[in-house]
Amino acid sequence: VCRQVWLTRYFETA
Amino acid sequence: MLEARLPSAVTLKKIIDAVKELVQDANFDCNDSGIALQAMDSSHVALVALLMRAEGFDPYRCDRNIALGINFATLAKVMKCAGNDDNLTIKAGEDADVLSLMFESTNSDRISEFDIKLMDVDADHLGIPETDYSATIKMPSAEFQRICRDLSVMSETVTIEAVKDAVKFIASGDTGSGSITVKPNQAVDKKDMEVTVTLQEPVKLAFSLKYLNHFAKASTLAGSVTLSLSDDVPLMI
């Protein structure tokens, strides 16, 4: 779940 | 309103086939430069980012920005009804609640029309951030697809190790292990068959083969694929 949240935030920075 | 015509329906067929396993519902964001899609898969571990540029259509007309909420399972079923060589026209009116698709055979003796109900899809604004990757590997897409498929017999994960003069794909499971090493080749006749490794520093990272096999479905869209890898950053394919 932490990785999913991290990924979502990563993609939101684009 | 949106009106866009593709000379061959096969282009959209291939795109939908490549996306449908990962994305259930997503918006086609249409504006005058083209049709874009950004969506994470339902497990929130992969992002699909797609852009169909207006230049790829003839004609292409989009008067104002519209988001068309698409169910990809439905669109995939409808696209199966199109012949590969059919002309494809997609249309959506102002405040449309349907996407209209028309397939026209090359000699115009068969015209099929389908309407797909549009959905309200909550859209996050997502994308792939600009990053300097440690390693970039370019290889034939069919070769990448085969490697992912072959290594799936051994494991659910693959470790990709990029060094100066080779890329090694390693799978290790309960029943054994396997690896496939791909080496750069310069002097090939066809550009698509080229293998290159551009390295800032060596990397070794593990990924789910389930997802790579999904991504590899897009290999029918292009002859070559680029894998970009860095520590602590998602693999970009």
Coordinates of C-alpha atoms in Angstrom, one line a residue:
Chain A
V1 CA 0.0 0.0 0.0
C2 CA 2.9 2.4 0.8
R3 CA 4.4 1.7 -2.6
Q4 CA 1.0 2.3 -4.3
V5 CA 0.7 5.7 -2.5
W6 CA 4.3 6.5 -3.4
L7 CA 3.7 5.7 -7.1
T8 CA 0.5 7.7 -7.3
R9 CA 2.4 10.7 -5.8
Y10 CA 5.3 10.2 -8.1
F11 CA 3.0 10.2 -11.2
E12 CA 1.2 13.3 -9.8
T13 CA 4.4 15.3 -9.9
A14 CA 4.6 15.1 -13.7
Chain B
M1 CA -17.5 18.3 -30.7
L2 CA -14.9 15.7 -31.7
E3 CA -14.6 14.1 -35.1
A4 CA -11.5 12.0 -35.9
R5 CA -10.9 9.6 -38.7
L6 CA -8.2 7.0 -38.8
P7 CA -7.3 5.4 -42.2
S8 CA -6.9 2.0 -40.6
A9 CA -8.9 0.8 -37.6
V10 CA -6.1 -1.7 -36.8
T11 CA -4.2 1.2 -35.1
L12 CA -6.9 1.7 -32.5
K13 CA -7.5 -2.0 -32.2
K14 CA -3.9 -2.6 -31.2
I15 CA -3.9 0.3 -28.8
I16 CA -7.1 -0.9 -27.0
D17 CA -5.7 -4.5 -26.9
A18 CA -2.6 -3.2 -25.3
V19 CA -4.4 -1.1 -22.7
K20 CA -7.5 -3.1 -21.8
E21 CA -5.9 -5.5 -19.4
L22 CA -4.5 -2.7 -17.3
V23 CA -7.2 0.0 -17.5
Q24 CA -10.9 -0.6 -16.9
D25 CA -12.3 2.9 -17.2
A26 CA -10.5 6.1 -18.1
N27 CA -10.9 9.4 -19.9
F28 CA -9.9 10.1 -23.5
D29 CA -8.9 13.7 -23.0
C30 CA -9.5 15.3 -26.4
N31 CA -8.2 18.7 -27.5
D32 CA -7.0 20.3 -30.7
S33 CA -3.6 18.6 -30.4
G34 CA -5.0 15.1 -30.1
I35 CA -6.4 12.5 -27.8
A36 CA -4.6 11.6 -24.6
L37 CA -5.1 9.0 -21.9
Q38 CA -3.4 8.8 -18.5
A39 CA -4.6 6.1 -16.1
M40 CA -3.2 3.9 -13.4
D41 CA -4.2 0.3 -13.4
S42 CA -6.7 -0.9 -10.8
S43 CA -3.9 -2.0 -8.4
H44 CA -2.2 1.4 -8.6
V45 CA 1.2 0.1 -9.6
A46 CA 1.4 1.0 -13.2
L47 CA 0.6 4.1 -15.3
V48 CA -0.5 4.0 -18.8
A49 CA 0.2 7.2 -20.7
L50 CA -1.0 7.4 -24.3
L51 CA -1.1 10.2 -26.8
M52 CA -2.7 10.0 -30.2
R53 CA -1.6 13.1 -32.0
A54 CA -4.0 15.0 -34.2
E55 CA -1.6 14.5 -37.2
G56 CA -2.3 10.8 -37.0
F57 CA -5.9 11.4 -38.0
D58 CA -7.3 12.8 -41.2
P59 CA -9.4 14.8 -40.7
Y60 CA -9.2 15.7 -37.0
R61 CA -11.5 18.2 -35.5
C62 CA -12.0 19.0 -31.8
D63 CA -13.6 22.4 -31.0
R64 CA -13.1 22.4 -27.3
N65 CA -11.4 20.2 -24.6
I66 CA -13.6 17.3 -23.7
A67 CA -13.1 14.3 -21.5
L68 CA -14.7 11.1 -22.8
G69 CA -15.1 8.5 -20.1
I70 CA -14.5 5.1 -21.7
N71 CA -15.1 1.6 -20.5
F72 CA -12.2 -0.3 -22.2
A73 CA -13.8 -3.7 -22.1
T74 CA -16.8 -2.4 -24.1
L75 CA -14.5 -0.5 -26.5
A76 CA -12.4 -3.6 -27.0
K77 CA -15.5 -5.6 -27.9
V78 CA -16.7 -3.0 -30.3
M79 CA -13.2 -2.7 -31.9
K80 CA -13.3 -6.4 -32.6
C81 CA -16.2 -5.7 -35.0
A82 CA -13.9 -3.5 -37.2
G83 CA -11.9 -4.9 -40.0
N84 CA -8.2 -4.1 -39.8
D85 CA -8.2 -2.1 -43.0
D86 CA -11.5 -0.4 -42.3
N87 CA -11.6 3.4 -42.1
L88 CA -12.5 4.4 -38.6
T89 CA -14.4 7.6 -37.7
I90 CA -15.0 8.4 -34.0
K91 CA -17.4 11.2 -33.1
A92 CA -18.7 12.8 -29.9
G93 CA -21.1 15.7 -29.8
E94 CA -21.3 18.7 -27.4
D95 CA -22.3 17.3 -24.0
A96 CA -22.3 13.9 -25.5
D97 CA -23.3 10.8 -23.6
V98 CA -22.1 8.4 -26.3
L99 CA -19.0 7.9 -28.3
S100 CA -19.9 7.0 -31.9
L101 CA -17.7 4.7 -34.0
M102 CA -18.1 4.1 -37.6
F103 CA -16.2 1.4 -39.5
E104 CA -16.2 1.6 -43.3
S105 CA -14.7 -1.1 -45.5
T106 CA -12.1 0.0 -48.0
N107 CA -14.6 -0.3 -51.0
S108 CA -17.3 1.3 -48.9
D109 CA -19.7 -1.6 -49.3
R110 CA -20.0 -2.2 -45.6
I111 CA -20.6 0.5 -43.0
S112 CA -20.9 -0.5 -39.3
E113 CA -22.0 2.0 -36.6
F114 CA -21.7 1.6 -32.9
D115 CA -22.5 3.9 -30.0
I116 CA -20.8 3.4 -26.6
K117 CA -22.2 5.0 -23.5
L118 CA -19.8 7.4 -21.9
M119 CA -19.0 7.3 -18.2
D120 CA -18.1 9.8 -15.5
V121 CA -14.5 8.9 -14.6
D122 CA -12.8 10.7 -11.7
A123 CA -9.5 11.8 -13.3
D124 CA -6.3 12.4 -11.5
H125 CA -3.8 14.5 -13.4
L126 CA -0.9 12.0 -13.8
G127 CA 2.1 11.6 -16.0
I128 CA 5.6 10.3 -16.2
P129 CA 8.0 12.8 -14.6
E130 CA 11.1 13.8 -16.6
T131 CA 14.0 11.9 -15.2
D132 CA 17.6 11.1 -16.1
Y133 CA 17.7 7.4 -16.1
S134 CA 20.8 5.3 -15.2
A135 CA 20.2 2.9 -18.1
T136 CA 18.3 3.0 -21.3
I137 CA 17.9 -0.1 -23.4
K138 CA 16.5 -0.1 -26.9
M139 CA 15.6 -3.5 -28.4
P140 CA 13.2 -5.1 -30.8
S141 CA 9.8 -5.2 -29.1
A142 CA 9.1 -8.8 -30.2
E143 CA 12.3 -9.8 -28.5
F144 CA 11.2 -8.1 -25.3
Q145 CA 7.8 -9.7 -25.5
R146 CA 9.4 -13.2 -25.9
I147 CA 11.8 -12.7 -23.0
C148 CA 9.0 -11.7 -20.7
R149 CA 6.9 -14.7 -21.8
D150 CA 9.8 -17.2 -21.6
L151 CA 10.9 -16.1 -18.2
S152 CA 7.3 -16.3 -16.9
V153 CA 7.7 -20.1 -16.8
M154 CA 10.2 -19.8 -14.0
S155 CA 9.1 -16.9 -11.8
E156 CA 6.6 -14.1 -11.3
T157 CA 9.4 -11.5 -11.2
V158 CA 12.3 -10.7 -13.4
T159 CA 15.5 -8.9 -12.5
I160 CA 16.9 -6.7 -15.2
E161 CA 20.6 -6.1 -14.9
A162 CA 22.1 -3.5 -17.3
V163 CA 25.9 -3.3 -17.5
K164 CA 28.1 -1.7 -20.1
D165 CA 27.9 -4.3 -22.9
A166 CA 24.9 -6.4 -22.0
V167 CA 21.4 -6.6 -20.5
K168 CA 20.6 -9.7 -18.5
F169 CA 17.0 -10.7 -17.6
I170 CA 17.0 -13.1 -14.7
A171 CA 14.1 -15.1 -13.3
S172 CA 14.5 -17.4 -10.3
G173 CA 11.7 -19.5 -8.8
D174 CA 10.9 -22.6 -6.8
T175 CA 11.4 -25.0 -9.7
G176 CA 14.6 -23.5 -11.1
S177 CA 15.9 -20.4 -12.7
G178 CA 16.6 -18.9 -16.1
S179 CA 18.3 -15.9 -17.7
I180 CA 18.4 -14.3 -21.1
T181 CA 21.3 -12.0 -22.0
V182 CA 20.9 -9.5 -24.8
K183 CA 24.0 -7.8 -26.3
P184 CA 24.1 -4.6 -28.2
N185 CA 24.4 -5.0 -32.0
Q186 CA 25.3 -2.0 -34.2
A187 CA 25.5 -3.1 -37.8
V188 CA 22.0 -4.3 -38.4
D189 CA 20.1 -3.7 -41.6
K190 CA 16.8 -2.9 -39.9
K191 CA 16.6 -0.1 -37.3
D192 CA 13.9 -2.0 -35.4
M193 CA 16.3 -4.9 -34.9
E194 CA 18.9 -2.7 -33.2
V195 CA 19.9 -3.3 -29.6
T196 CA 21.6 -0.4 -27.7
V197 CA 22.5 0.1 -24.1
T198 CA 23.0 3.6 -22.9
L199 CA 24.5 3.6 -19.5
Q200 CA 25.1 6.3 -16.9
E201 CA 25.7 3.7 -14.2
P202 CA 25.0 -0.1 -14.0
V203 CA 21.6 -1.0 -12.5
K204 CA 19.9 -4.1 -11.3
L205 CA 16.2 -4.0 -10.5
A206 CA 13.4 -6.5 -10.1
F207 CA 9.9 -6.2 -11.6
S208 CA 6.6 -8.1 -11.8
L209 CA 6.4 -10.2 -15.0
K210 CA 2.7 -9.9 -14.9
Y211 CA 2.9 -6.2 -15.6
L212 CA 5.8 -6.5 -18.1
N213 CA 3.7 -9.1 -20.0
H214 CA 0.8 -6.6 -20.1
F215 CA 3.1 -3.8 -21.3
A216 CA 4.6 -6.2 -23.9
K217 CA 1.1 -6.5 -25.5
A218 CA 1.9 -3.0 -27.0
S219 CA 4.7 -4.6 -29.0
T220 CA 2.4 -4.9 -32.0
L221 CA 2.3 -1.1 -32.1
A222 CA 6.1 -0.5 -32.7
G223 CA 9.1 -2.5 -33.9
S224 CA 11.3 -1.4 -31.0
V225 CA 10.9 -0.8 -27.3
T226 CA 12.9 1.4 -24.9
L227 CA 13.3 0.4 -21.3
S228 CA 14.5 3.2 -19.0
L229 CA 15.8 2.2 -15.5
S230 CA 17.0 3.9 -12.4
D231 CA 17.1 3.0 -8.8
D232 CA 14.0 4.0 -6.8
V233 CA 12.1 5.1 -9.9
P234 CA 9.5 3.2 -11.8
L235 CA 10.6 1.4 -14.9
M236 CA 9.5 3.3 -18.0
I237 CA 8.7 1.3 -21.1

